[in-house]
Amino acid sequence: IYVVFSSTPTGMGRLIRLATRNQYNHVSLSLNEDIKKLYSFARHYRTIPLYGGFVQESILRYRSFAGDAQVKICRLPMEEPQLTYLHNYIDWLWNDRANYIYNTPGAVVSLLRQRAAIPKAHTCASFINNVLSRYHLAGVTEKDALTIRALERKLKPYVVFEGSVAPLAAGGE
């Protein structure tokens, strides 16, 4: 599987990076090497920043009117039985996506190193943390800090690419 950290060139992305003092403001999951299809918790519409939930993203989303995103891609090995379970979990989340929301309070209190556990709600980082701990990947546990920076530290040995999204998105969807 692939975990994709991104530094999106939007106003909200810049605001998040300013508040967190981190290079990346978003993290997504891809089940395929081409990383054209990603899953995360994010806003549904670019113009409505606080309305979000479980989304399917395209790598093309990281290219915008504001410029190209910078990304860091981590490849984590996963055995076939686990991968099948992960596919089933993603399908289940997708089919139930109307009941899942973006955890805005959780995003805010994470700046204070706190958690706001709301049923059926995630931030992008808590979603990735959930997947990695659920499938026992990269030593991530459900008690780990739910921040992008903490995930970056855990996944440092798995980095396979870091740079502009442009060459990755060049082929379209």
Coordinates of N, CA, C and O in Angstrom, one line a residue:
I1 N 0.9 -1.2 0.0 CA 0.0 0.0 0.0 C 0.9 1.2 0.0 O 2.1 1.1 0.3
Y2 N 0.3 2.4 -0.3 CA 1.0 3.6 -0.4 C 0.4 4.7 0.5 O -0.9 4.9 0.4
V3 N 1.2 5.4 1.3 CA 0.7 6.5 2.1 C 1.3 7.7 1.4 O 2.5 7.8 1.2
V4 N 0.5 8.7 1.1 CA 0.9 9.9 0.3 C 0.7 11.1 1.2 O -0.5 11.5 1.5
F5 N 1.8 11.7 1.6 CA 1.7 13.0 2.3 C 1.7 14.1 1.2 O 2.5 14.0 0.2
S6 N 1.0 15.1 1.4 CA 1.0 16.2 0.4 C 1.0 17.6 1.1 O 0.5 17.8 2.2
S7 N 1.6 18.5 0.4 CA 1.6 19.9 0.7 C 0.8 20.6 -0.4 O 1.4 21.0 -1.4
T8 N -0.4 20.7 -0.1 CA -1.3 21.3 -1.2 C -1.2 22.8 -1.3 O -1.1 23.5 -0.3
P9 N -1.3 23.3 -2.5 CA -1.1 24.7 -2.8 C -2.3 25.5 -2.7 O -2.6 26.4 -3.5
T10 N -3.1 25.3 -1.7 CA -4.4 26.0 -1.5 C -4.3 26.9 -0.2 O -3.4 26.7 0.6
G11 N -5.2 27.8 -0.1 CA -5.2 28.7 1.1 C -5.3 27.9 2.4 O -4.6 28.1 3.3
M12 N -6.2 26.9 2.3 CA -6.4 26.0 3.5 C -5.2 25.2 3.8 O -4.8 25.1 5.0
G13 N -4.5 24.7 2.8 CA -3.3 23.9 3.0 C -2.2 24.8 3.6 O -1.5 24.4 4.5
R14 N -2.1 26.0 3.1 CA -1.1 26.9 3.7 C -1.4 27.3 5.1 O -0.5 27.3 6.0
L15 N -2.7 27.5 5.4 CA -3.1 27.8 6.8 C -2.8 26.6 7.7 O -2.2 26.8 8.8
I16 N -3.0 25.4 7.3 CA -2.7 24.2 8.1 C -1.2 24.1 8.4 O -0.8 23.9 9.5
R17 N -0.4 24.3 7.3 CA 1.0 24.2 7.5 C 1.6 25.3 8.4 O 2.5 25.1 9.2
L18 N 1.0 26.5 8.3 CA 1.4 27.6 9.2 C 1.0 27.2 10.7 O 1.9 27.4 11.6
A19 N -0.1 26.7 10.9 CA -0.6 26.3 12.3 C 0.2 25.1 12.8 O 0.6 25.1 14.0
T20 N 0.6 24.2 12.0 CA 1.3 23.0 12.4 C 2.8 23.1 12.3 O 3.5 22.3 12.9
R21 N 3.2 24.1 11.6 CA 4.7 24.2 11.3 C 5.3 22.9 10.7 O 6.4 22.5 11.0
N22 N 4.5 22.3 9.8 CA 4.9 21.1 9.2 C 4.9 21.3 7.7 O 4.2 22.1 7.1
Q23 N 5.8 20.5 7.0 CA 5.9 20.7 5.5 C 4.6 20.2 4.8 O 4.3 20.7 3.8
Y24 N 4.0 19.1 5.4 CA 2.8 18.5 4.7 C 1.6 18.8 5.5 O 1.6 18.8 6.8
N25 N 0.4 19.0 4.8 CA -0.8 19.3 5.5 C -1.9 18.2 5.3 O -3.0 18.3 5.8
H26 N -1.6 17.2 4.5 CA -2.6 16.2 4.2 C -2.0 14.8 4.0 O -0.8 14.8 3.6
V27 N -2.7 13.8 4.2 CA -2.2 12.4 4.0 C -3.3 11.5 3.5 O -4.5 11.7 4.0
S28 N -3.0 10.7 2.6 CA -4.0 9.8 1.9 C -3.4 8.4 1.8 O -2.2 8.2 1.9
L29 N -4.3 7.5 1.4 CA -3.9 6.1 1.2 C -4.3 5.7 -0.2 O -5.3 6.0 -0.7
S30 N -3.3 5.0 -0.8 CA -3.6 4.4 -2.1 C -3.3 2.9 -2.0 O -2.4 2.4 -1.4
L31 N -4.2 2.1 -2.7 CA -4.0 0.7 -2.7 C -3.2 0.2 -4.0 O -3.0 -1.0 -4.1
N32 N -2.9 1.2 -4.9 CA -2.3 0.8 -6.1 C -1.0 1.6 -6.3 O -0.9 2.8 -5.9
E33 N 0.0 1.0 -7.0 CA 1.3 1.6 -7.3 C 1.2 2.9 -8.0 O 2.0 3.8 -7.8
D34 N 0.2 3.0 -8.9 CA 0.1 4.3 -9.7 C -0.5 5.4 -8.9 O -0.5 6.6 -9.4
I35 N -0.9 5.2 -7.7 CA -1.5 6.2 -6.8 C -2.4 7.2 -7.4 O -2.6 8.3 -7.0
K36 N -3.1 6.8 -8.5 CA -4.1 7.7 -9.1 C -5.4 7.8 -8.3 O -6.0 8.8 -8.3
K37 N -5.7 6.7 -7.6 CA -6.9 6.7 -6.7 C -6.4 6.7 -5.3 O -5.7 5.8 -4.9
L38 N -6.9 7.6 -4.5 CA -6.5 7.7 -3.1 C -7.7 7.8 -2.2 O -8.8 8.3 -2.7
Y39 N -7.6 7.4 -0.9 CA -8.7 7.5 0.0 C -8.2 8.3 1.2 O -7.1 8.2 1.7
S40 N -9.1 9.2 1.8 CA -8.7 10.0 2.9 C -10.0 10.5 3.5 O -11.1 10.3 3.0
F41 N -9.8 11.3 4.6 CA -10.9 12.1 5.1 C -10.4 13.6 4.8 O -9.3 14.0 5.2
A42 N -11.3 14.3 4.1 CA -11.0 15.6 3.6 C -12.3 16.3 3.3 O -13.4 15.8 3.4
R43 N -12.1 17.6 2.9 CA -13.3 18.3 2.5 C -13.9 17.8 1.2 O -13.2 17.3 0.4
H44 N -15.2 17.9 1.1 CA -15.9 17.4 -0.1 C -15.7 18.4 -1.3 O -15.6 18.0 -2.4
Y45 N -15.7 19.7 -0.9 CA -15.6 20.7 -2.0 C -14.5 21.7 -1.6 O -14.4 22.1 -0.5
R46 N -13.7 22.1 -2.6 CA -12.6 23.1 -2.4 C -13.1 24.4 -1.8 O -12.4 24.9 -1.0
T47 N -14.3 24.8 -2.1 CA -14.8 26.1 -1.6 C -15.5 26.0 -0.3 O -15.9 27.0 0.3
I48 N -15.7 24.8 0.3 CA -16.3 24.6 1.6 C -15.4 23.9 2.5 O -15.4 22.6 2.6
P49 N -14.5 24.6 3.2 CA -13.4 23.9 3.9 C -13.8 23.1 5.2 O -13.1 22.2 5.5
L50 N -15.0 23.3 5.8 CA -15.3 22.6 7.0 C -16.3 21.4 6.8 O -16.7 20.8 7.7
Y51 N -16.7 21.2 5.6 CA -17.7 20.2 5.3 C -16.9 19.0 4.6 O -16.5 19.2 3.4
G52 N -16.7 17.9 5.3 CA -16.0 16.9 4.7 C -16.3 15.5 5.3 O -17.2 15.4 6.2
G53 N -15.7 14.5 4.8 CA -15.9 13.1 5.3 C -14.9 12.2 4.5 O -13.9 12.6 4.1
F54 N -15.3 11.0 4.4 CA -14.5 10.0 3.7 C -14.6 10.2 2.2 O -15.7 10.3 1.6
V55 N -13.5 10.4 1.6 CA -13.5 10.8 0.2 C -12.5 9.9 -0.6 O -11.6 9.4 -0.1
Q56 N -12.8 9.8 -1.9 CA -11.9 9.2 -2.9 C -11.3 10.4 -3.6 O -12.0 11.2 -4.2
E57 N -10.0 10.4 -3.6 CA -9.3 11.5 -4.3 C -8.6 11.0 -5.5 O -8.3 9.8 -5.6
S58 N -8.3 11.9 -6.4 CA -7.4 11.6 -7.5 C -6.1 12.3 -7.3 O -6.1 13.4 -6.7
I59 N -5.0 11.8 -7.8 CA -3.7 12.4 -7.7 C -3.8 13.8 -8.4 O -3.1 14.7 -8.1
L60 N -4.8 13.9 -9.4 CA -5.0 15.2 -10.1 C -5.5 16.3 -9.2 O -5.3 17.4 -9.5
R61 N -6.1 15.9 -8.0 CA -6.6 16.8 -7.1 C -5.5 17.7 -6.5 O -5.7 18.8 -6.1
Y62 N -4.3 17.1 -6.5 CA -3.1 17.8 -5.9 C -2.5 18.8 -6.9 O -1.5 19.4 -6.6
R63 N -3.1 18.9 -8.1 CA -2.7 19.9 -9.1 C -3.8 20.9 -9.1 O -5.0 20.4 -9.3
S64 N -3.6 22.1 -8.9 CA -4.7 23.0 -8.9 C -4.4 24.4 -9.5 O -3.3 24.6 -10.0
F65 N -5.4 25.2 -9.5 CA -5.1 26.6 -10.1 C -4.0 27.3 -9.4 O -3.4 28.2 -9.9
A66 N -3.7 26.9 -8.1 CA -2.7 27.5 -7.3 C -1.3 26.9 -7.6 O -0.3 27.4 -7.0
G67 N -1.2 25.8 -8.3 CA 0.1 25.2 -8.6 C 0.1 23.7 -8.2 O -0.9 23.2 -7.8
D68 N 1.3 23.1 -8.3 CA 1.4 21.7 -8.0 C 1.7 21.5 -6.5 O 2.5 22.3 -5.9
A69 N 1.2 20.4 -6.0 CA 1.6 20.0 -4.7 C 2.9 19.3 -4.6 O 3.4 18.8 -5.6
Q70 N 3.5 19.4 -3.5 CA 4.7 18.6 -3.2 C 4.2 17.3 -2.4 O 3.3 17.4 -1.6
V71 N 4.7 16.2 -2.7 CA 4.3 15.0 -2.1 C 5.5 14.1 -1.6 O 6.6 14.3 -2.1
K72 N 5.2 13.3 -0.6 CA 6.1 12.3 -0.1 C 5.3 11.0 -0.1 O 4.2 10.9 0.5
I73 N 5.8 10.0 -0.8 CA 5.1 8.7 -0.9 C 5.9 7.7 -0.2 O 7.1 7.5 -0.4
C74 N 5.2 6.9 0.6 CA 5.7 5.8 1.4 C 5.1 4.5 0.9 O 3.8 4.4 0.8
R75 N 5.9 3.5 0.6 CA 5.4 2.2 0.2 C 5.5 1.2 1.4 O 6.7 1.0 1.8
L76 N 4.4 0.7 1.8 CA 4.5 -0.3 2.9 C 4.1 -1.7 2.4 O 3.0 -1.8 1.8
P77 N 4.9 -2.7 2.6 CA 4.6 -4.0 2.2 C 3.4 -4.6 3.0 O 3.3 -4.3 4.2
M78 N 2.6 -5.3 2.3 CA 1.4 -5.9 2.9 C 1.1 -7.3 2.3 O 1.1 -7.4 1.1
E79 N 0.9 -8.2 3.1 CA 0.7 -9.6 2.7 C -0.7 -9.6 2.0 O -1.6 -8.9 2.4
E80 N -0.9 -10.5 1.1 CA -2.2 -10.6 0.3 C -3.4 -10.8 1.2 O -4.4 -10.1 1.0
P81 N -3.4 -11.7 2.2 CA -4.7 -11.7 3.0 C -5.0 -10.4 3.7 O -6.2 -10.0 3.7
Q82 N -4.0 -9.7 4.2 CA -4.3 -8.4 4.8 C -4.8 -7.4 3.8 O -5.7 -6.6 4.1
L83 N -4.2 -7.4 2.6 CA -4.6 -6.5 1.5 C -6.1 -6.8 1.2 O -6.8 -5.8 0.9
T84 N -6.5 -8.0 1.1 CA -7.9 -8.3 0.8 C -8.8 -7.7 1.9 O -9.8 -7.1 1.6
Y85 N -8.4 -7.9 3.2 CA -9.2 -7.3 4.3 C -9.2 -5.8 4.2 O -10.3 -5.2 4.5
L86 N -8.1 -5.2 3.8 CA -8.1 -3.7 3.7 C -9.0 -3.3 2.5 O -9.7 -2.3 2.7
H87 N -9.0 -4.0 1.4 CA -9.9 -3.6 0.3 C -11.4 -3.7 0.8 O -12.2 -2.8 0.5
N88 N -11.7 -4.8 1.6 CA -13.0 -4.9 2.1 C -13.4 -3.8 3.1 O -14.5 -3.3 3.0
Y89 N -12.4 -3.4 3.9 CA -12.6 -2.3 4.8 C -12.9 -1.0 4.1 O -13.8 -0.2 4.4
I90 N -12.1 -0.7 3.1 CA -12.3 0.5 2.3 C -13.6 0.5 1.6 O -14.4 1.5 1.6
D91 N -14.0 -0.6 1.0 CA -15.3 -0.8 0.4 C -16.4 -0.5 1.4 O -17.4 0.2 1.1
W92 N -16.3 -1.1 2.6 CA -17.3 -0.9 3.6 C -17.4 0.6 4.0 O -18.5 1.1 4.1
L93 N -16.3 1.2 4.2 CA -16.3 2.7 4.5 C -16.9 3.5 3.4 O -17.7 4.4 3.6
W94 N -16.6 3.1 2.2 CA -17.1 3.8 1.0 C -18.7 3.7 1.0 O -19.4 4.7 0.7
N95 N -19.1 2.5 1.2 CA -20.6 2.2 1.1 C -21.3 2.9 2.3 O -22.5 3.2 2.2
D96 N -20.6 3.2 3.4 CA -21.2 3.8 4.5 C -20.7 5.3 4.7 O -20.9 5.9 5.7
R97 N -20.2 5.9 3.6 CA -19.5 7.2 3.7 C -20.5 8.3 4.1 O -20.1 9.3 4.7
A98 N -21.8 8.1 3.9 CA -22.8 9.2 4.3 C -22.8 9.3 5.8 O -23.2 10.4 6.3
N99 N -22.4 8.3 6.5 CA -22.4 8.3 8.0 C -21.1 8.7 8.6 O -21.0 8.8 9.9
Y100 N -20.1 9.0 7.8 CA -18.8 9.4 8.3 C -18.6 10.9 8.0 O -18.9 11.4 7.0
I101 N -17.9 11.6 9.0 CA -17.7 13.0 8.8 C -16.2 13.3 9.1 O -15.5 12.5 9.7
Y102 N -15.8 14.5 8.6 CA -14.4 15.0 8.9 C -14.5 15.5 10.4 O -15.4 16.2 10.8
N103 N -13.5 15.1 11.2 CA -13.4 15.4 12.6 C -12.7 16.8 12.8 O -11.6 16.9 13.2
T104 N -13.5 17.9 12.5 CA -13.0 19.2 12.6 C -12.5 19.5 14.0 O -11.4 20.0 14.2
P105 N -13.3 19.2 15.1 CA -12.8 19.4 16.4 C -11.5 18.7 16.7 O -10.6 19.2 17.4
G106 N -11.4 17.4 16.2 CA -10.2 16.7 16.4 C -9.0 17.3 15.7 O -7.9 17.3 16.3
A107 N -9.2 17.9 14.5 CA -8.1 18.6 13.9 C -7.7 19.8 14.7 O -6.5 20.1 14.8
V108 N -8.6 20.5 15.3 CA -8.3 21.7 16.0 C -7.5 21.3 17.3 O -6.5 21.9 17.6
V109 N -8.0 20.4 18.1 CA -7.4 20.0 19.3 C -6.1 19.3 19.1 O -5.3 19.2 20.0
S110 N -5.9 18.7 17.9 CA -4.6 18.0 17.7 C -3.4 19.0 17.7 O -2.3 18.7 18.0
L111 N -3.7 20.3 17.5 CA -2.7 21.3 17.6 C -2.2 21.5 19.0 O -1.1 21.9 19.3
L112 N -3.0 21.0 20.0 CA -2.7 21.1 21.4 C -2.3 19.7 21.9 O -2.2 19.4 23.1
R113 N -2.0 18.8 21.0 CA -1.6 17.4 21.3 C -2.7 16.7 22.1 O -2.4 15.9 23.0
Q114 N -4.0 17.0 21.7 CA -5.1 16.3 22.4 C -5.9 15.6 21.3 O -5.6 15.7 20.1
R115 N -6.9 14.8 21.8 CA -7.7 14.0 20.9 C -9.2 14.4 21.2 O -9.6 14.7 22.3
A116 N -10.0 14.4 20.1 CA -11.4 14.6 20.2 C -12.0 13.4 19.5 O -12.2 13.3 18.3
A117 N -12.3 12.3 20.3 CA -12.9 11.1 19.7 C -14.3 11.3 19.5 O -15.1 11.4 20.4
I118 N -14.7 11.3 18.2 CA -16.1 11.4 17.8 C -16.4 10.2 17.0 O -15.7 9.9 16.0
P119 N -17.5 9.4 17.3 CA -17.8 8.2 16.5 C -18.0 8.6 15.0 O -18.6 9.6 14.7
K120 N -17.5 7.7 14.2 CA -17.6 7.8 12.8 C -17.0 9.1 12.2 O -17.6 9.7 11.3
A121 N -16.0 9.6 12.8 CA -15.3 10.9 12.4 C -13.8 10.7 12.5 O -13.3 10.1 13.4
H122 N -13.1 11.2 11.4 CA -11.7 11.1 11.3 C -11.1 12.4 10.8 O -11.8 13.1 10.0
T123 N -9.9 12.6 11.0 CA -9.1 13.6 10.2 C -8.3 12.7 9.3 O -8.3 11.5 9.4
C124 N -7.6 13.3 8.3 CA -6.8 12.5 7.4 C -5.8 11.7 8.2 O -5.6 10.5 7.9
A125 N -5.1 12.3 9.2 CA -4.1 11.6 9.9 C -4.7 10.5 10.8 O -4.1 9.4 10.9
S126 N -5.8 10.7 11.4 CA -6.4 9.7 12.3 C -6.9 8.5 11.4 O -6.8 7.3 11.8
F127 N -7.3 8.8 10.2 CA -7.8 7.7 9.3 C -6.5 6.8 8.9 O -6.6 5.6 9.0
I128 N -5.4 7.4 8.5 CA -4.2 6.7 8.2 C -3.7 5.9 9.4 O -3.3 4.7 9.3
N129 N -3.7 6.6 10.6 CA -3.3 5.9 11.8 C -4.2 4.7 12.1 O -3.7 3.6 12.4
N130 N -5.5 4.8 11.9 CA -6.4 3.7 12.1 C -6.1 2.6 11.1 O -6.0 1.4 11.6
V131 N -5.9 2.8 9.9 CA -5.6 1.8 8.9 C -4.2 1.1 9.3 O -4.2 -0.2 9.3
L132 N -3.2 1.9 9.6 CA -1.9 1.3 9.9 C -1.9 0.4 11.1 O -1.4 -0.6 11.2
S133 N -2.6 0.9 12.2 CA -2.7 0.2 13.4 C -3.6 -1.1 13.3 O -3.3 -2.1 13.8
R134 N -4.7 -0.9 12.5 CA -5.7 -2.0 12.3 C -5.0 -3.2 11.6 O -5.2 -4.4 11.9
Y135 N -4.0 -2.9 10.7 CA -3.4 -4.0 9.9 C -1.9 -4.2 10.4 O -1.1 -4.8 9.7
H136 N -1.6 -3.6 11.6 CA -0.2 -3.8 12.2 C 0.9 -3.5 11.2 O 1.8 -4.3 11.1
L137 N 0.8 -2.3 10.7 CA 1.9 -1.9 9.7 C 2.8 -0.8 10.3 O 2.3 0.1 11.0
A138 N 4.0 -0.9 10.0 CA 5.0 0.2 10.4 C 5.1 0.4 11.9 O 5.5 1.5 12.3
G139 N 4.7 -0.5 12.7 CA 4.7 -0.3 14.2 C 3.8 0.7 14.7 O 3.9 1.2 15.8
V140 N 2.8 1.1 13.9 CA 1.8 2.1 14.4 C 0.8 1.4 15.2 O 0.3 0.4 14.9
T141 N 0.4 2.1 16.3 CA -0.6 1.5 17.2 C -1.7 2.6 17.3 O -1.5 3.8 17.0
E142 N -2.9 2.2 17.8 CA -4.0 3.1 18.0 C -3.7 4.1 19.0 O -4.4 5.2 19.1
K143 N -2.7 4.0 19.8 CA -2.4 4.9 20.9 C -1.3 6.0 20.4 O -1.1 6.9 21.1
D144 N -0.8 5.8 19.2 CA 0.1 6.8 18.6 C -0.5 8.1 18.4 O -1.7 8.2 18.3
A145 N 0.3 9.2 18.4 CA -0.1 10.5 18.2 C -0.8 10.6 16.8 O -0.3 10.0 15.8
L146 N -1.9 11.3 16.7 CA -2.6 11.3 15.4 C -2.3 12.6 14.7 O -3.1 13.4 14.3
T147 N -1.0 12.8 14.4 CA -0.6 13.9 13.6 C 0.2 13.5 12.4 O 0.7 12.4 12.3
I148 N 0.2 14.3 11.4 CA 0.9 14.0 10.1 C 2.4 13.9 10.5 O 3.1 13.0 10.0
R149 N 2.9 14.8 11.3 CA 4.3 14.7 11.7 C 4.7 13.4 12.3 O 5.7 12.8 12.0
A150 N 3.8 12.9 13.2 CA 4.1 11.6 13.9 C 4.1 10.5 12.9 O 4.9 9.6 12.9
L151 N 3.1 10.5 11.9 CA 3.1 9.5 10.9 C 4.3 9.6 10.0 O 4.9 8.5 9.6
E152 N 4.7 10.8 9.7 CA 6.0 10.9 8.9 C 7.2 10.3 9.5 O 8.0 9.6 8.9
R153 N 7.3 10.5 10.8 CA 8.4 9.9 11.6 C 8.3 8.3 11.5 O 9.3 7.7 11.3
K154 N 7.1 7.8 11.7 CA 7.0 6.3 11.7 C 7.3 5.7 10.3 O 7.8 4.6 10.2
L155 N 6.9 6.5 9.3 CA 7.0 6.0 7.9 C 8.3 6.3 7.2 O 8.5 6.0 6.0
K156 N 9.2 7.0 7.9 CA 10.5 7.5 7.3 C 11.2 6.3 6.5 O 11.7 6.5 5.4
P157 N 11.3 5.1 7.1 CA 12.0 4.1 6.4 C 11.3 3.6 5.1 O 11.9 2.9 4.3
Y158 N 10.1 4.0 4.9 CA 9.3 3.5 3.7 C 9.2 4.5 2.6 O 8.5 4.3 1.6
V159 N 9.9 5.7 2.7 CA 9.8 6.7 1.7 C 10.4 6.2 0.3 O 11.5 5.7 0.3
V160 N 9.6 6.3 -0.7 CA 10.1 5.9 -2.1 C 10.1 7.1 -3.1 O 10.7 7.0 -4.1
F161 N 9.5 8.2 -2.7 CA 9.5 9.4 -3.6 C 9.2 10.6 -2.8 O 8.3 10.6 -1.9
E162 N 9.9 11.7 -3.1 CA 9.6 13.0 -2.5 C 9.8 14.1 -3.6 O 10.9 14.1 -4.2
G163 N 8.8 14.9 -3.9 CA 9.0 15.9 -4.9 C 7.6 16.4 -5.4 O 6.6 16.2 -4.8
S164 N 7.6 17.0 -6.6 CA 6.4 17.6 -7.2 C 5.5 16.4 -7.7 O 6.0 15.4 -8.2
V165 N 4.2 16.7 -7.5 CA 3.2 15.7 -8.0 C 3.1 15.7 -9.5 O 2.6 14.8 -10.1
A166 N 3.6 16.8 -10.2 CA 3.5 16.9 -11.6 C 3.8 15.7 -12.4 O 3.0 15.2 -13.3
P167 N 5.0 15.0 -12.2 CA 5.3 13.8 -13.1 C 4.4 12.7 -12.8 O 4.1 11.9 -13.6
L168 N 3.8 12.6 -11.6 CA 2.9 11.5 -11.2 C 1.5 11.7 -11.8 O 0.9 10.7 -12.1
A169 N 1.1 12.9 -11.9 CA -0.2 13.2 -12.4 C -0.2 13.4 -13.9 O -1.3 13.6 -14.5
A170 N 0.9 13.4 -14.6 CA 1.0 13.7 -16.0 C 0.2 12.7 -16.8 O -0.3 13.1 -17.9
G171 N 0.0 11.5 -16.4 CA -0.7 10.5 -17.2 C -2.2 10.6 -17.1 O -2.9 9.8 -17.7
G172 N -2.7 11.5 -16.3 CA -4.2 11.6 -16.1 C -4.7 10.5 -15.2 O -4.0 9.9 -14.5
E173 N -6.0 10.3 -15.3 CA -6.6 9.2 -14.5 C -6.7 7.9 -15.2 O -6.9 7.8 -16.3

